[in-house]
mmCIF file of C-alpha atoms in Angstrom:
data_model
loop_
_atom_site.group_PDB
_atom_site.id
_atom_site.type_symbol
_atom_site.label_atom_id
_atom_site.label_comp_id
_atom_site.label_asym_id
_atom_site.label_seq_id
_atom_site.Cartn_x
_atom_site.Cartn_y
_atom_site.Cartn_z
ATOM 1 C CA UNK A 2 -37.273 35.474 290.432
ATOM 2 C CA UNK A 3 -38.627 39.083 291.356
ATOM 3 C CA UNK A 4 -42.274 37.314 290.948
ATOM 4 C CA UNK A 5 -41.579 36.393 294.307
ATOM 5 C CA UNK A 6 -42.211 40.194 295.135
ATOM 6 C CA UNK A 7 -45.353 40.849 294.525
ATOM 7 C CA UNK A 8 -46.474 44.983 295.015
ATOM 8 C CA UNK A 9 -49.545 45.251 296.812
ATOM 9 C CA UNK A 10 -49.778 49.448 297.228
ATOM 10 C CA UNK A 11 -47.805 51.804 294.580
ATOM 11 C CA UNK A 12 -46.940 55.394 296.032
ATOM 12 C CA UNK A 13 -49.301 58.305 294.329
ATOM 13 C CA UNK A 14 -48.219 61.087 292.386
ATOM 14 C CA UNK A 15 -48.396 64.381 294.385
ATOM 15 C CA UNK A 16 -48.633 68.186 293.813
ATOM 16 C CA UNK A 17 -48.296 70.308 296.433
ATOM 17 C CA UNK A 18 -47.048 73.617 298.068
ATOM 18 C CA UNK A 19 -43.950 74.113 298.715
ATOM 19 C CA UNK A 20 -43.369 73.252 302.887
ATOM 20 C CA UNK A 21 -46.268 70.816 302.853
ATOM 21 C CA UNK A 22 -45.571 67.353 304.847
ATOM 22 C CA UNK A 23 -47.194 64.210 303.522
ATOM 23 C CA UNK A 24 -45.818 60.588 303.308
ATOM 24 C CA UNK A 25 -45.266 58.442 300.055
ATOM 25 C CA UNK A 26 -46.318 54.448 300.653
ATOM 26 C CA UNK A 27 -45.199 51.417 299.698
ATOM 27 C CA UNK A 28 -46.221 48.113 300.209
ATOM 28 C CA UNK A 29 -45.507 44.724 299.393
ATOM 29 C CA UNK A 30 -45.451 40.656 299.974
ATOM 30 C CA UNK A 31 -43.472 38.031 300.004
ATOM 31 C CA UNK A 32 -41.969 35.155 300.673
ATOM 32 C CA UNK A 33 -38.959 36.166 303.089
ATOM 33 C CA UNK A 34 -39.107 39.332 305.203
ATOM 34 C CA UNK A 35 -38.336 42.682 302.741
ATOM 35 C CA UNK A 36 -36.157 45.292 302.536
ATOM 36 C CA UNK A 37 -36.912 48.941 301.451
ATOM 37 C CA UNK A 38 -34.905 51.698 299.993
ATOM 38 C CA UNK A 39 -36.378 55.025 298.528
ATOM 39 C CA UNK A 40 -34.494 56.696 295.817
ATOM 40 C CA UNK A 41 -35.335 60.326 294.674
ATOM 41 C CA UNK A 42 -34.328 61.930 290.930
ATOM 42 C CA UNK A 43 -34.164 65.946 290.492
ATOM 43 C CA UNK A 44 -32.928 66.841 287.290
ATOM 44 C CA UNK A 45 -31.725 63.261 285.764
ATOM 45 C CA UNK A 46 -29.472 62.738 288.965
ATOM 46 C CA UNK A 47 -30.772 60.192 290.934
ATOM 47 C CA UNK A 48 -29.782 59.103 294.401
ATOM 48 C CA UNK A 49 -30.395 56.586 297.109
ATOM 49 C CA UNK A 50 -32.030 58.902 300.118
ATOM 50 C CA UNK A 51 -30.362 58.007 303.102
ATOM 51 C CA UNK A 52 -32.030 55.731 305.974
ATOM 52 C CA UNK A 53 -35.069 55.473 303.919
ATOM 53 C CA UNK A 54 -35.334 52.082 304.433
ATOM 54 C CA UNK A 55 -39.313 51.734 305.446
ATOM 55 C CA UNK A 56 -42.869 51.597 303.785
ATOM 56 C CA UNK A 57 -43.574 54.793 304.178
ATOM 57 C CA UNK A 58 -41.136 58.333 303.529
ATOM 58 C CA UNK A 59 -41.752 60.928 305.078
ATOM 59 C CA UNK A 60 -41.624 64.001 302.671
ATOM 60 C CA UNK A 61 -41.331 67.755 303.633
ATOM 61 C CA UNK A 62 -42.398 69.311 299.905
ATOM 62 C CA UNK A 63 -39.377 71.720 298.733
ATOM 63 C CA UNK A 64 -38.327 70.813 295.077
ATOM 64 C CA UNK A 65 -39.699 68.953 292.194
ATOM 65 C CA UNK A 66 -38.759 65.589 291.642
ATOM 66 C CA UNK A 67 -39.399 61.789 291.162
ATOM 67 C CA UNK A 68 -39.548 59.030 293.768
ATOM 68 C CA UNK A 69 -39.660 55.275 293.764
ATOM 69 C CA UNK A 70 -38.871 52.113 296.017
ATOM 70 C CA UNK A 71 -36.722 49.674 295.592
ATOM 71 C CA UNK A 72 -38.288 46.132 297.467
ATOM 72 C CA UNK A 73 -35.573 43.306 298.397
ATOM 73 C CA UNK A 74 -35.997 40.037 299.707
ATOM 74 C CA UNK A 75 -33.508 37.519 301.067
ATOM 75 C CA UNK A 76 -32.757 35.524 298.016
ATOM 76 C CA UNK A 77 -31.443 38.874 296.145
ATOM 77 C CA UNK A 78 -34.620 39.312 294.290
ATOM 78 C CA UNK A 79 -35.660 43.137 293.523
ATOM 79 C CA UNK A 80 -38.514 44.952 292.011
ATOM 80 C CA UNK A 81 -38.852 48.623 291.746
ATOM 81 C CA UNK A 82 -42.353 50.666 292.851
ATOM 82 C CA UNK A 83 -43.473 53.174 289.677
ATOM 83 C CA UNK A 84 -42.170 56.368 289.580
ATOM 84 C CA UNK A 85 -43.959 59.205 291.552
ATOM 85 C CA UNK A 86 -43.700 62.847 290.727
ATOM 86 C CA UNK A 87 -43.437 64.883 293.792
ATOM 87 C CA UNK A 88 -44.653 68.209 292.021
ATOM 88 C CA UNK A 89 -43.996 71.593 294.542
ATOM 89 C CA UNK A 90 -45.439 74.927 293.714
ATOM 90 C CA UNK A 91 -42.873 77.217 294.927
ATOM 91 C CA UNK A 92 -45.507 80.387 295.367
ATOM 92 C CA UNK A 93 -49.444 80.473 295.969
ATOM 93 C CA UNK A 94 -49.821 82.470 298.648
ATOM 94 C CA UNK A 95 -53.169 83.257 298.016
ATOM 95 C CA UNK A 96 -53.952 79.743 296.966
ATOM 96 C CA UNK A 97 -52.297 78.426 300.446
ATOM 97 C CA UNK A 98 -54.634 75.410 301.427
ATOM 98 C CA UNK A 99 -55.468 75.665 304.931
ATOM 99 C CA UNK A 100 -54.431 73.340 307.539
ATOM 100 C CA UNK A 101 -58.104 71.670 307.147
ATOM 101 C CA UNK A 102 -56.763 71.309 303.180
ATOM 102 C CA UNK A 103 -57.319 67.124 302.747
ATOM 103 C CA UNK A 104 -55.977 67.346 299.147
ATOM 104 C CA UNK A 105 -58.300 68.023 296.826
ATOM 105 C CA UNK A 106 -57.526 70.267 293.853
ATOM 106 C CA UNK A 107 -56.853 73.652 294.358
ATOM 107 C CA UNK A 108 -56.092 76.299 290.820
ATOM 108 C CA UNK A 109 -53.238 77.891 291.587
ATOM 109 C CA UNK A 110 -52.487 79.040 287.691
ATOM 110 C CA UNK A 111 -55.792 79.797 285.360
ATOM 111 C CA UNK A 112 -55.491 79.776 281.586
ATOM 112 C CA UNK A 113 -55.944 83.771 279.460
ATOM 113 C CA UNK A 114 -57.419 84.818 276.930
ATOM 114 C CA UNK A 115 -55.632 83.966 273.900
ATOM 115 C CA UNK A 116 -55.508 85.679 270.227
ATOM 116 C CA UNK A 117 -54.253 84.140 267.767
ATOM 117 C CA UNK A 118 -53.580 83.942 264.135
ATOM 118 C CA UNK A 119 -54.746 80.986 261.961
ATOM 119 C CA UNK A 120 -51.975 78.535 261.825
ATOM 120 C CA UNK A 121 -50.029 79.531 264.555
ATOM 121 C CA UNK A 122 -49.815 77.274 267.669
ATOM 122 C CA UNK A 123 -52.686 78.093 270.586
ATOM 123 C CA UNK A 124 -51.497 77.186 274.118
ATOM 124 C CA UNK A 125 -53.550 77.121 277.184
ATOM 125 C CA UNK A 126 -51.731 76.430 280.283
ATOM 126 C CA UNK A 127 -53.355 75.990 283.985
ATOM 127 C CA UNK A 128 -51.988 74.073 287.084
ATOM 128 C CA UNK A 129 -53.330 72.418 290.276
ATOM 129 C CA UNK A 130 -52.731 71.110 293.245
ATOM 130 C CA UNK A 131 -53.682 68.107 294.922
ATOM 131 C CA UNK A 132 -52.891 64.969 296.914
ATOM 132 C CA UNK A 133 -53.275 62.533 294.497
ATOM 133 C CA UNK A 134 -52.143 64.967 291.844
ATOM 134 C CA UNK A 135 -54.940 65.848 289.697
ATOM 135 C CA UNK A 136 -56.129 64.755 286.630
ATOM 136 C CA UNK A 137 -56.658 66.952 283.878
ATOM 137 C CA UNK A 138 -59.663 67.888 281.209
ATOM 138 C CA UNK A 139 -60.040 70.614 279.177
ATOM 139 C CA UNK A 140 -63.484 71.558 277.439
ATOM 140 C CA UNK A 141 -64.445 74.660 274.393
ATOM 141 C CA UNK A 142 -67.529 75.660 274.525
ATOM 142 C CA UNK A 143 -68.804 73.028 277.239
ATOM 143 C CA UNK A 144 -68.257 69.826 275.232
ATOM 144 C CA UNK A 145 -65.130 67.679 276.169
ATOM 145 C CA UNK A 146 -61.721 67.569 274.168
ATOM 146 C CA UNK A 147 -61.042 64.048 273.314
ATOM 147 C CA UNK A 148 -57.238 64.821 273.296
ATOM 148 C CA UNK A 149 -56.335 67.539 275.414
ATOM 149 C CA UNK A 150 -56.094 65.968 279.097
ATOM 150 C CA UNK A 151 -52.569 67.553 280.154
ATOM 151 C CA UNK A 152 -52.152 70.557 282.017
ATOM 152 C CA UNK A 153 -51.126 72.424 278.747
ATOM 153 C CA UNK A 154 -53.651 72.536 276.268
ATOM 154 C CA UNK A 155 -51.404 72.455 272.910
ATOM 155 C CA UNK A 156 -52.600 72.981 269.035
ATOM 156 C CA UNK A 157 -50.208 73.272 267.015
ATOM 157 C CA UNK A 158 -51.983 74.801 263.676
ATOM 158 C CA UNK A 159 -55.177 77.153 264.889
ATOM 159 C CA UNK A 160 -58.007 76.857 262.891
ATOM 160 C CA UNK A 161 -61.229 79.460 262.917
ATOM 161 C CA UNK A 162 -62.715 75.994 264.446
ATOM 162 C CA UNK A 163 -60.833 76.442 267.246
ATOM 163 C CA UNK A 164 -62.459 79.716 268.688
ATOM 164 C CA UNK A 165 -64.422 79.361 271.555
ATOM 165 C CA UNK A 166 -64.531 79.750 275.829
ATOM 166 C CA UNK A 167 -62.122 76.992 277.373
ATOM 167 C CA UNK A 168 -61.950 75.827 280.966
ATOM 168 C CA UNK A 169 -60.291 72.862 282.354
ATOM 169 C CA UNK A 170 -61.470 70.358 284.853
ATOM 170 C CA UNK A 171 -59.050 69.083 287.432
ATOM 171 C CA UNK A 172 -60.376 66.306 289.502
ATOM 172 C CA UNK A 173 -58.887 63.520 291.798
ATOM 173 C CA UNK A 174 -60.118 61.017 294.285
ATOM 174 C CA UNK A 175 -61.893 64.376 296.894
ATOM 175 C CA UNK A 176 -63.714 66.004 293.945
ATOM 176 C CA UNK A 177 -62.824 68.290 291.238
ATOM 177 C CA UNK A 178 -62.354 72.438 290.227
ATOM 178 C CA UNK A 179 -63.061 74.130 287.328
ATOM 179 C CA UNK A 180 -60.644 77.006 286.177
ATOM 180 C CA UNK A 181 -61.684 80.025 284.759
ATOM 181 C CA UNK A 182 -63.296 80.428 281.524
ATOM 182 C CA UNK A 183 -61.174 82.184 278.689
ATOM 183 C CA UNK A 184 -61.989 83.240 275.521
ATOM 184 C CA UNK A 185 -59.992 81.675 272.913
ATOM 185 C CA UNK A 186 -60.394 84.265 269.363
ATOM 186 C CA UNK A 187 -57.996 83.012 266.018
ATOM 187 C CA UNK A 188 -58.766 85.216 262.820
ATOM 188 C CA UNK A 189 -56.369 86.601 260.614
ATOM 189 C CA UNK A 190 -54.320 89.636 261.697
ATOM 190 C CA UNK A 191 -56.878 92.869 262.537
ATOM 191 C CA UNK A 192 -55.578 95.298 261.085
ATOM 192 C CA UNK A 193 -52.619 95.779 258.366
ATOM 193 C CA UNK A 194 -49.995 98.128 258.929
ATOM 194 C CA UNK A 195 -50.832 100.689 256.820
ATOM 195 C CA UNK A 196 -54.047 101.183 258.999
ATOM 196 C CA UNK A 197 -52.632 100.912 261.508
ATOM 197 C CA UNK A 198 -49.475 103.504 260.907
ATOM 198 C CA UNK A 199 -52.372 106.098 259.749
ATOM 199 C CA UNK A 200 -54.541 105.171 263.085
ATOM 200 C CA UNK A 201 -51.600 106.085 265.343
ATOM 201 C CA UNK A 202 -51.419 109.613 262.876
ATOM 202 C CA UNK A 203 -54.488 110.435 264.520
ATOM 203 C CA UNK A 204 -54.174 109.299 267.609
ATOM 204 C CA UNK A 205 -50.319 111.138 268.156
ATOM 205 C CA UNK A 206 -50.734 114.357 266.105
ATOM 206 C CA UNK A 207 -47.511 115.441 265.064
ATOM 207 C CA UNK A 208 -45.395 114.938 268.300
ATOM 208 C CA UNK A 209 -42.512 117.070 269.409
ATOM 209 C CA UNK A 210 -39.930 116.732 272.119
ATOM 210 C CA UNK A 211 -41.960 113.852 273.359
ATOM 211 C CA UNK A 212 -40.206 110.442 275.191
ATOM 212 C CA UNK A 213 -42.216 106.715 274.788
ATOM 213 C CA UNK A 214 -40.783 104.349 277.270
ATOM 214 C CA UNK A 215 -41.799 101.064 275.851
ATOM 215 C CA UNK A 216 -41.437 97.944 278.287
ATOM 216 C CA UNK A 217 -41.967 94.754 277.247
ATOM 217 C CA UNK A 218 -42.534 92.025 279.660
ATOM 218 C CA UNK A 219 -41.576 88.008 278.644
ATOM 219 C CA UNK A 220 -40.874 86.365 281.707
ATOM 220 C CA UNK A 221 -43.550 85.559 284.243
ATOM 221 C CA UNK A 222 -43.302 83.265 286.846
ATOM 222 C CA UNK A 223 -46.620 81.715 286.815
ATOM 223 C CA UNK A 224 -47.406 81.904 283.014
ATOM 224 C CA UNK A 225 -45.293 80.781 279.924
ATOM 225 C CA UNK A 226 -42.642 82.774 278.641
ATOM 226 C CA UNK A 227 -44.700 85.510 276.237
ATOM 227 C CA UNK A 228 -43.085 85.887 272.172
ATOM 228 C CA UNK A 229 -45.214 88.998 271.578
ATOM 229 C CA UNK A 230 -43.606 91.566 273.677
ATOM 230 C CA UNK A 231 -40.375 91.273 271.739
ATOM 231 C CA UNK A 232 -41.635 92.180 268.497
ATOM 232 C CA UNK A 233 -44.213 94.719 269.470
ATOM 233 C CA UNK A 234 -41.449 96.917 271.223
ATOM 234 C CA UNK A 235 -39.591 96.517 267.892
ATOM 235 C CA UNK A 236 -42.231 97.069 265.905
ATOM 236 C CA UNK A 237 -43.791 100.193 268.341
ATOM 237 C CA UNK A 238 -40.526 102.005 268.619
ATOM 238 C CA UNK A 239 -39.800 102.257 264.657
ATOM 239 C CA UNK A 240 -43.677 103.143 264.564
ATOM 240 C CA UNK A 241 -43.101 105.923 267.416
ATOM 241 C CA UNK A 242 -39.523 107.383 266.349
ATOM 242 C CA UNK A 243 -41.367 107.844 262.636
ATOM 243 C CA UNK A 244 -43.635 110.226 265.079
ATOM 244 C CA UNK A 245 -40.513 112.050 266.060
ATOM 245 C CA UNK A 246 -40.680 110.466 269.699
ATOM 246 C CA UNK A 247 -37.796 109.674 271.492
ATOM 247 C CA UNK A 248 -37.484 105.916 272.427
ATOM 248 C CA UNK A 249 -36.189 104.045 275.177
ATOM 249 C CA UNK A 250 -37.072 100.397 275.171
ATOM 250 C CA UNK A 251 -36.602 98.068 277.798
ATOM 251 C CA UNK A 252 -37.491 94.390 278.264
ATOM 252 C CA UNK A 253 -38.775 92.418 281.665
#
């Protein structure tokens, strides 16, 4: 039976730059002399790594994906280590750890401000490295969120409840870090469009000849894809060509 394996050390979660060398362990006991084989998964394919057939595996950082051991002995019993995520952070090169670095979290994405209306979702996102990966806590207005422990902070209806500075705690077994503090504002939409058509009046007195280049970025590659820029350059170029302006729009 596999209780004849029994797993005395589990590999660790990791999250790390890309390039960094570390070594995932696995160890064992039982009652014949045991076998090893690592297996890696990157996108839902997994694979038997060849020759890794000891404790440890050597690991040179360069993709995400998930790692675990497969222990035999000689009667043909197996047992499988948990799964490990092997998370790599392609750029932080400001956020580099130093040679000295011994794994303890490092921010390499902070949360922003949000605003946003009541009802809609609210979505905080930060990230961290560390060796164990990091554990995750966010906080509003200094007291703890019972639920909110994932890298993404997620609401899904906004409430005026919900306003407030956030900041997130990532900690693992070498201490912790605190991201920056964001302001967090949901309220009902500023300012209607009628106000706002008659603000931009004043601000653009009756244009002529003029160009708007509107550019509206979405894709960033260390925050979450953005909704807003879409509509606004909609919404701002019908605003600006009813000031006579010529528009060109372009997005990311």
């Amino acid at each position: 039976s596999s209780a004849a394996i029994a797993i005395t050390e589990q590999p660790v979660s990791v999250s790390v730059p890309v390039g960094y060398s570390f070594t995932l362990r696995c160890r064992a006991e039982g009652r014949t002399p045991l076998q090893y084989q690592w297996f890696c998964q990157h996108q839902s394919v997994c694979c038997q790594i060849p020759g890794a057939t000891k404790q440890d595996l050597p690991v040179t950082a360069q993709q995400t994906q998930l790692y675990t051991c497969r222990i035999n002995d000689l009667y043909r019993n197996a047992v499988f280590s948990d799964w490990v995520k092997v998370e790599v952070h392609q750029c932080v090169a400001r956020g580099l750890p130093p040679r000295l670095w011994r794994g303890e979290p490092v921010i390499v994405l902070n949360p922003t401000e949000q605003r946003v209306e009541v009802g809609k979702p609210l979505q905080l996102q930060c990230a961290a490295m560390g060796v164990p990966a990091p554990s995750f806590q966010w906080y509003r207005n200094g007291n703890l969120l019972e639920q909110q422990k994932k890298k993404k902070l997620w609401i899904t209806h906004a409430k005026v409840s919900d306003s407030g500075t956030y900041l997130c705690c990532a900690s693992n077994s070498h201490g912790e870090h605190w991201t920056n503090a964001v302001d967090v504002h949901i309220g009902s939409e500023t300012l209607p469009s009628s106000e706002h058509l008659q603000l931009c009046w004043s601000v653009f007195p009756l244009a002529t000849g003029k160009i708007a280049l509107l550019v509206g970025n979405n894709h960033y590659q260390h925050h979450p894809n953005l909704m807003a820029p879409v509509t606004d350059v909609f919404e701002l170029s019908l605003l600006l060509e009813q000031l006579d302006f010529q528009v060109v729009s372009l997005l990311d």
